[in-house]
Protein backbone atom coordinates (compact mmCIF):
# COMPACT_ATOMS: atom_id res chain seq x y z
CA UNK A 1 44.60 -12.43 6.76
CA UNK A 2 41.09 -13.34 7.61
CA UNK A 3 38.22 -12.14 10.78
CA UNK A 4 40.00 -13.55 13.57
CA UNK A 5 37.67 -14.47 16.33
CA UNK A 6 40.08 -14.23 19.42
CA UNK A 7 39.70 -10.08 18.98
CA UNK A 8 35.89 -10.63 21.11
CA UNK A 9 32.45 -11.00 20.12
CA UNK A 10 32.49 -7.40 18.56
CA UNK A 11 34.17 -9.27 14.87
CA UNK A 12 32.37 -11.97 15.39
CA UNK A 13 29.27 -10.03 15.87
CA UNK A 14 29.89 -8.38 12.60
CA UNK A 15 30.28 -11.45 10.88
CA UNK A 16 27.48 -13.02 11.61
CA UNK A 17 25.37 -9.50 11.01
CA UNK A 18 26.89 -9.37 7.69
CA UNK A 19 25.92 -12.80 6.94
CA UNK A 20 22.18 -12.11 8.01
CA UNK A 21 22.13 -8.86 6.16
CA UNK A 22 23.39 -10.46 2.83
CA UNK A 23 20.18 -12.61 2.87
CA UNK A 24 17.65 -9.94 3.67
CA UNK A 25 15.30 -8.38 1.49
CA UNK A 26 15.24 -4.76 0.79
CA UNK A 27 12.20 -2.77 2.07
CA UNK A 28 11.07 -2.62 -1.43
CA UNK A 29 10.63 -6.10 -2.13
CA UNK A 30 8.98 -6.36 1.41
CA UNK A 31 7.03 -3.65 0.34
CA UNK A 32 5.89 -5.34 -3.00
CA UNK A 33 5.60 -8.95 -1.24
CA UNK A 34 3.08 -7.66 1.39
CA UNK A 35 1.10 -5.59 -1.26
CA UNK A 36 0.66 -8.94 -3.27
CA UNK A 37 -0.42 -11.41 -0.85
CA UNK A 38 -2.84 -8.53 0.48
CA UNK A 39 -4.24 -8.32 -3.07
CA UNK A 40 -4.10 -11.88 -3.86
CA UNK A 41 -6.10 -12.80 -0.68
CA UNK A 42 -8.70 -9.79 -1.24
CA UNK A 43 -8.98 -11.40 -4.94
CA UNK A 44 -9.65 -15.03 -2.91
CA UNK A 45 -12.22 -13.22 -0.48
CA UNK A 46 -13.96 -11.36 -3.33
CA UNK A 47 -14.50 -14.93 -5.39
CA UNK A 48 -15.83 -16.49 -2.22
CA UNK A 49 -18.18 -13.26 -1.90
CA UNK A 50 -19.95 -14.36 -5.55
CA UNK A 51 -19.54 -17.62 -4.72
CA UNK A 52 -16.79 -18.94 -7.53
CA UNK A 53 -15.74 -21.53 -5.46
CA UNK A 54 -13.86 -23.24 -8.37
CA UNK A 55 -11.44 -20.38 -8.66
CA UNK A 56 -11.01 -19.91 -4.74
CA UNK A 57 -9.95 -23.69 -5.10
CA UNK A 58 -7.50 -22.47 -7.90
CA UNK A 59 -5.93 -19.85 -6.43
CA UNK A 60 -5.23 -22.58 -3.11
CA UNK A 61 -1.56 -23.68 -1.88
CA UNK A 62 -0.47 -27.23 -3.77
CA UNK A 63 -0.19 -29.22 -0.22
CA UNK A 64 -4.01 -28.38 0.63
CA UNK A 65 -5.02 -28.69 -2.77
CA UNK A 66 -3.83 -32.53 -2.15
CA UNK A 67 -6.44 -33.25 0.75
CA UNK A 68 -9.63 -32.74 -1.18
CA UNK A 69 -11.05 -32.86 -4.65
CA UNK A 70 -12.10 -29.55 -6.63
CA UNK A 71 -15.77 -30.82 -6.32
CA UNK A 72 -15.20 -31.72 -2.88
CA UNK A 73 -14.34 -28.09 -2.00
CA UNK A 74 -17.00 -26.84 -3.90
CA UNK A 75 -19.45 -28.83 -2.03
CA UNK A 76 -18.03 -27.57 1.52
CA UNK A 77 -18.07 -23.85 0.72
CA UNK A 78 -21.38 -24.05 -0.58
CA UNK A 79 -22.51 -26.08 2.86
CA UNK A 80 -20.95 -23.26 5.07
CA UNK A 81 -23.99 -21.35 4.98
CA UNK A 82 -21.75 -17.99 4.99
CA UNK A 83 -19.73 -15.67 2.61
CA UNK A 84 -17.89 -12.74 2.51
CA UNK A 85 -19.53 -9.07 2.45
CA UNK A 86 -19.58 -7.30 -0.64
CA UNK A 87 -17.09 -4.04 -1.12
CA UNK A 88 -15.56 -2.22 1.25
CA UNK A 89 -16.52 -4.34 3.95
CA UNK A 90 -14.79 -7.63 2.85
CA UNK A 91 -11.70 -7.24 3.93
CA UNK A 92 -9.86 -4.47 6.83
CA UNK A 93 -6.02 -4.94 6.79
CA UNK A 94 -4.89 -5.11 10.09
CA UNK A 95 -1.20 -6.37 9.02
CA UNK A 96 0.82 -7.64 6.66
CA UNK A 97 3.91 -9.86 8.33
CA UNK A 98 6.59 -10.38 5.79
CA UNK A 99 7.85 -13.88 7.07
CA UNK A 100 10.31 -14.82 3.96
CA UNK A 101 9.83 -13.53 0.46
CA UNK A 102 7.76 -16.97 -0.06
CA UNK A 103 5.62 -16.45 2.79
CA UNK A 104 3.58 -13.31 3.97
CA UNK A 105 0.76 -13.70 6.67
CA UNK A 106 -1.71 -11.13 6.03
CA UNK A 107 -3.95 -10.39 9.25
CA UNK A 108 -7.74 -8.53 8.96
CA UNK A 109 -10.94 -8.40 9.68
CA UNK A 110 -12.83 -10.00 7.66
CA UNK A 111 -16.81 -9.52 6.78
CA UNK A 112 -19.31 -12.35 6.82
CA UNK A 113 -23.12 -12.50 5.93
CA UNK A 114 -25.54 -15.27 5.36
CA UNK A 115 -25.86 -16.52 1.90
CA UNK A 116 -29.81 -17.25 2.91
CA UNK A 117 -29.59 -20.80 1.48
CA UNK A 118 -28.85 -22.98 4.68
CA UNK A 119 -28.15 -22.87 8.07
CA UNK A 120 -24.40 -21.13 8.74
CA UNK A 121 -22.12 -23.82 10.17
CA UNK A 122 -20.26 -20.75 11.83
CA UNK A 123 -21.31 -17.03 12.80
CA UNK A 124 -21.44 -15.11 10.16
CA UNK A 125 -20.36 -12.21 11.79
CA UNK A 126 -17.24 -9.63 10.69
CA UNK A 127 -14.16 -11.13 12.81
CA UNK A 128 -10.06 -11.08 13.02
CA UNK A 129 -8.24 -13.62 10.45
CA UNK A 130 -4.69 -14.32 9.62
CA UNK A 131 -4.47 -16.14 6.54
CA UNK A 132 -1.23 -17.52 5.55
CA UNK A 133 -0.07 -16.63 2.03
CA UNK A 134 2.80 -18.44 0.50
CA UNK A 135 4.42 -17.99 -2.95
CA UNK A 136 3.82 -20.76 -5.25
CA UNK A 137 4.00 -21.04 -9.15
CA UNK A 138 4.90 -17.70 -9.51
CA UNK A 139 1.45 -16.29 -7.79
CA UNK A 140 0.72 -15.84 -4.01
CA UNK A 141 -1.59 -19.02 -3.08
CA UNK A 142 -3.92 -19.47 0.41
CA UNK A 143 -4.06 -22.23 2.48
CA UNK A 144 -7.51 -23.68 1.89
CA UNK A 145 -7.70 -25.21 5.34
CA UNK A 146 -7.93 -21.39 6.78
CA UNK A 147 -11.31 -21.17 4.35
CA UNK A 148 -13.18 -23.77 5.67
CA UNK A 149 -13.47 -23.49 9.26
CA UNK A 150 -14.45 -27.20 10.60
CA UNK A 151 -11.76 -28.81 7.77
C-alpha cells in the first residue's frame, strides 16, 4: 500500500514536491525574515554612520568575528576614511532574497560620504551592495568582511 514508482514520474513527481513543500516556509515567515535582516542591517549602517564601531563589531557573524580583534576592527573602520550618509539616504532596498530562514541577502544602495578625517581608502560615493545576513544567537548578524572593503 505505498507510492509505487512504476505508475511514471507523475507519483514520483508528487513525492518529491511534497517532500520540498513540507520544508518550506510560509510567505509569512519569509515575509518577517526579510523585514528583519533589512532592519538589522539598516541598524548596522546607521551605527557605522555615527561611527560606533564597537557595536557594528557586535552585531557581526561569529566566523568573522574570529579573524580580527574588537580593537582591531575599530582601528580599520576608523582608517576607511568613509561612512554612511545620514537618514534617508543610508540605505535604498533594492531586494531582499530569502535564501533559508537562517540566511537572507539583503541588496541596496547604499550612501557614502567622507568623514573629513583622512584620506578615503575607497570612493565614497552612494553604490549597489548585497550584504549577507545570517541568523545567529537569536538576532540577524552581518558578515564583517562585506564592511571593510580591502579585508
Amino acid at each position: 500500500m505505498g507510492w509505487s514508482f512504476t505508475r511514471g514520474s507523475r507519483g514520483c513527481s508528487c513525492v518529491l514536491l511534497l517532500l520540498v513543500l513540507v520544508g518550506a516556509a510560509s510567505p509569512q515567515e519569509v515575509e518577517q525574515a526579510t523585514a528583519e535582516a533589512t532592519a538589522a542591517l539598516v541598524q548596522v549602517l546607521k551605527l557605522w554612520n555615527v561611527e560606533d564601531y564597537g557595536a557594528v563589531y557586535d552585531r557581526g557573524t561569529t566566523t568573522t568575528k574570529r579573524l580580527f580583534t574588537r580593537e582591531d576592527f575599530i582601528g580599520r573602520m576608523r582608517g576607511l576614511g568613509c561612512k554612511t550618509t545620514c537618514c534617508w539616504t543610508t540605505f535604498e532596498l533594492h531586494s531582499a532574497d530569502h535564501q533559508s530562514p537562517r540566511l537572507v541577502v539583503v541588496t541596496g544602495k547604499v550612501g557614502f560620504e567622507w568623514t573629513g578625517r583622512t584620506v578615503p581608502r575607497f570612493q565614497c560615493s552612494p553604490r549597489v551592495q548585497s550584504f549577507s545576513m545570517t541568523r545567529e544567537e537569536e538576532a540577524w548578524r552581518i558578515d564583517l568582511t562585506l564592511i571593510l572593503p580591502f579585508f
